[in-house]
Coordinates of C-alpha atoms in Angstrom, one line a residue:
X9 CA 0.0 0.0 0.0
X10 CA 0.9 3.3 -1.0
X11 CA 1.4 5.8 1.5
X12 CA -0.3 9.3 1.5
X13 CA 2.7 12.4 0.9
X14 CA 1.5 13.9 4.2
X15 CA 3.2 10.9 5.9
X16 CA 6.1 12.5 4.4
X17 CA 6.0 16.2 5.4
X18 CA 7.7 15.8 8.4
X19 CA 10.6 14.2 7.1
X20 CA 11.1 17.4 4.6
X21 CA 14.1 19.7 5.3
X22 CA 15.6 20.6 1.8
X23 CA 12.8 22.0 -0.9
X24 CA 14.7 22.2 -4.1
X25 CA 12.7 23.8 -7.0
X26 CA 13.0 24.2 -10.9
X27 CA 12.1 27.9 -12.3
X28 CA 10.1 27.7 -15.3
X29 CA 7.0 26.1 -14.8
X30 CA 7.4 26.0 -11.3
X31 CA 8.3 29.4 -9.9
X32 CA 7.1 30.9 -13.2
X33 CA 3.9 30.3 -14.6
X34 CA 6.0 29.0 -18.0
X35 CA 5.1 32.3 -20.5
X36 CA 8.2 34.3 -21.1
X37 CA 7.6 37.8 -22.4
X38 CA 10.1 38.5 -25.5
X39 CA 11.1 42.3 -25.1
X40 CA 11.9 44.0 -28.0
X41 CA 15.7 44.0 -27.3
X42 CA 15.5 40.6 -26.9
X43 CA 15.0 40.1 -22.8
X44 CA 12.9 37.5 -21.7
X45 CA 10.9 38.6 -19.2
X46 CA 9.3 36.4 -16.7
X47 CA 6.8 36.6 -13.7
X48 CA 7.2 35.2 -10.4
X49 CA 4.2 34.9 -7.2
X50 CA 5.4 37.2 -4.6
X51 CA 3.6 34.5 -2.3
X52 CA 6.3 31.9 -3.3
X53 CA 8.5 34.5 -2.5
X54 CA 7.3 35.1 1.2
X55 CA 6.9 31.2 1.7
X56 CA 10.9 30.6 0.4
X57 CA 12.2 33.3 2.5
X58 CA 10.1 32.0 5.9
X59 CA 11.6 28.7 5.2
X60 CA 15.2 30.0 4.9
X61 CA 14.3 31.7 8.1
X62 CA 13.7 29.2 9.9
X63 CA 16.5 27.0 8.6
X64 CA 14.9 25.2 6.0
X65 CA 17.2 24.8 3.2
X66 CA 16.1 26.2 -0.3
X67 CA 17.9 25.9 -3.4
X68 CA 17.1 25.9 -7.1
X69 CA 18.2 24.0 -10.6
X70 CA 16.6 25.3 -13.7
X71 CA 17.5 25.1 -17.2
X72 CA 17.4 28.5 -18.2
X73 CA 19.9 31.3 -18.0
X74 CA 18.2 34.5 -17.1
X75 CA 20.1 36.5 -14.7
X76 CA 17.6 38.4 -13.3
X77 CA 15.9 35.7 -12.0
X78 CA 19.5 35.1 -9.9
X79 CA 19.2 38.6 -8.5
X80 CA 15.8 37.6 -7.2
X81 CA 16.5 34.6 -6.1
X82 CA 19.8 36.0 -4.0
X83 CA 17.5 38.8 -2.6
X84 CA 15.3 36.3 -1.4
X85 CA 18.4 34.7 0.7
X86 CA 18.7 31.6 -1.3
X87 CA 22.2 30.6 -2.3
X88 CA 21.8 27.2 -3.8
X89 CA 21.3 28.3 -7.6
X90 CA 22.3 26.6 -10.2
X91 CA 20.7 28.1 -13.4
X92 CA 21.9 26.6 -17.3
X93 CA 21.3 22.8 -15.9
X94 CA 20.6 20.9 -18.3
X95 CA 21.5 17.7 -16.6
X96 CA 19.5 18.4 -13.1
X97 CA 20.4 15.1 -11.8
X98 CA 24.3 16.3 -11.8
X99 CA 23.5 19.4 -9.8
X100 CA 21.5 17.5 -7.5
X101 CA 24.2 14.9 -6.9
X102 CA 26.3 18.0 -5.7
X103 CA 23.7 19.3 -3.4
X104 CA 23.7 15.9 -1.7
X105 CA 27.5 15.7 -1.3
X106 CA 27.9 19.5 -0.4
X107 CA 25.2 19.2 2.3
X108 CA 25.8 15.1 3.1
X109 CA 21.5 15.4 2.2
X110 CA 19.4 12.6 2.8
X111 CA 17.0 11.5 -0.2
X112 CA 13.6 11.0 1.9
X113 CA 14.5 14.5 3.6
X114 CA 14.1 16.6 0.0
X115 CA 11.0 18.0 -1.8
X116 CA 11.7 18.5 -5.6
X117 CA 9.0 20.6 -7.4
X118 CA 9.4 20.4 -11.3
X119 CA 6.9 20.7 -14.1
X120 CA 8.6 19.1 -17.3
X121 CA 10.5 16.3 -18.4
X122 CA 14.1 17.7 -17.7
X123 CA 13.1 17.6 -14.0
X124 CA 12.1 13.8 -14.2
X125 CA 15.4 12.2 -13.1
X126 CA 15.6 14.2 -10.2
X127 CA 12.2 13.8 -9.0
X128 CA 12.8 10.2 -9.1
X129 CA 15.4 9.9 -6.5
X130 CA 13.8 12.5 -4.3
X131 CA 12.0 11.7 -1.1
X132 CA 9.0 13.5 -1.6
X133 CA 8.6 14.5 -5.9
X134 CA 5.8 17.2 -6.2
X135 CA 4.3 19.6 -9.4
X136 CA 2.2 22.2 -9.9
X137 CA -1.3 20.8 -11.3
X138 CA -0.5 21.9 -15.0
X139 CA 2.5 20.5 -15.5
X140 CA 3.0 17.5 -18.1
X141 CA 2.0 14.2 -17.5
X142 CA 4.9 12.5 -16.8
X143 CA 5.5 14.5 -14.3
X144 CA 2.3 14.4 -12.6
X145 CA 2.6 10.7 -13.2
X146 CA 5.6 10.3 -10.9
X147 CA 4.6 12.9 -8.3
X148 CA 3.7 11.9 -4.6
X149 CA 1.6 15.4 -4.4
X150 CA 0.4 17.1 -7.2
X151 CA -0.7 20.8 -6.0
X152 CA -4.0 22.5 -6.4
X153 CA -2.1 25.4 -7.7
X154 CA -0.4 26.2 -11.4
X155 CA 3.1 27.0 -11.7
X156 CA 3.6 30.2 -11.2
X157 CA 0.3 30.6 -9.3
X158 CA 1.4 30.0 -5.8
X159 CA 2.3 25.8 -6.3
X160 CA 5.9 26.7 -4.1
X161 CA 4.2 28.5 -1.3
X162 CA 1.4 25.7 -1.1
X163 CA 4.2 22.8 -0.6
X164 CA 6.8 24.9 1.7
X165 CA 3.5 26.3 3.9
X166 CA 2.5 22.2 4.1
X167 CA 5.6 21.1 5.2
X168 CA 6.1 24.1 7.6
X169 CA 2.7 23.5 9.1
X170 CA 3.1 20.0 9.8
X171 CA 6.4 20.4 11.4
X172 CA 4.4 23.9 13.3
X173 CA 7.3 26.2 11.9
X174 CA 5.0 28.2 9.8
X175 CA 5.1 31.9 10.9
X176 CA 2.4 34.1 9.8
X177 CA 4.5 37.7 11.1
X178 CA 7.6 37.3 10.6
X179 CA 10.1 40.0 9.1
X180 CA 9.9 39.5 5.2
X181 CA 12.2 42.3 4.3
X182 CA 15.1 42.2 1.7

């Protein structure tokens, strides 16, 4: 018998999260200089940076190259980014030696194909509810949300809430 991804909330102290599709909801703006623009949910900002702050490790592998989604990210607090991956499972396999992590104790949220080999190996592989179907197929908690949409605050405030970390005041500031 299967069990249920709540039994595995509590174990959960690394989130690790892909950008496009995850923390974006996918759609990328062409500027006419050339800029891809994207958009990111201030709310899965605010959940990321309560997590850091409470000593919840956040990191991020994504395929794409933008570096103003670095500069976000880094405001945020997170140092764990690794963007231009294009072999996720590679960056993983660092973040497991660098931190000596524990598979059943990471969340990996992807949306696409490219996150598949991670997710895999992952204690706990979660998506936002539009991404593709191999994805969803492999995922211990699909989330009510889109990518983009709120998806990364809905599994960090879970987690945080079944371990009674979650801190509705707390100091968001940059």
């Amino acid at each position: 018998m299967e069990i249920s991804y709540k039994q595995l909330l509590p174990k959960i102290n690394t989130f690790i999260f892909d950008v496009d599709g995850v923390l974006t909801n996918g759609i990328l703006t062409i500027m006419p200089d050339g800029e891809l623009v994207r958009h990111m949910n201030v709310k899965d900002g605010y959940a990321m940076k309560n997590a850091l702050n409470k000593g919840y490790r956040v990191c991020i592998i994504s395929g794409g190259t933008n570096e103003a989604v670095r500069t976000r990210l880094t405001a945020l607090g997170i140092e764990d980014i690794y963007l231009g991956a294009h072999n996720k499972i590679k960056q993983y396999q660092d973040l497991v030696k660098k931190y000596n992590l524990v598979p059943e104790n990471v969340l990996y949220m992807g949306d696409d194909v490219p996150d598949y080999p991670v997710m895999k190996v992952v204690g706990l592989a979660a998506c936002p509810n539009d991404a593709v179907q191999e994805i969803q197929g492999i995922s211990k908690y699909i989330s009510n949300k889109k990518g983009g949409e709120g998806c990364v605050r809905d599994v960090i405030e879970q987690v945080m809430r079944v371990q009674q970390n979650w801190e509705e005041n707390f100091d968001a500031s940059l």
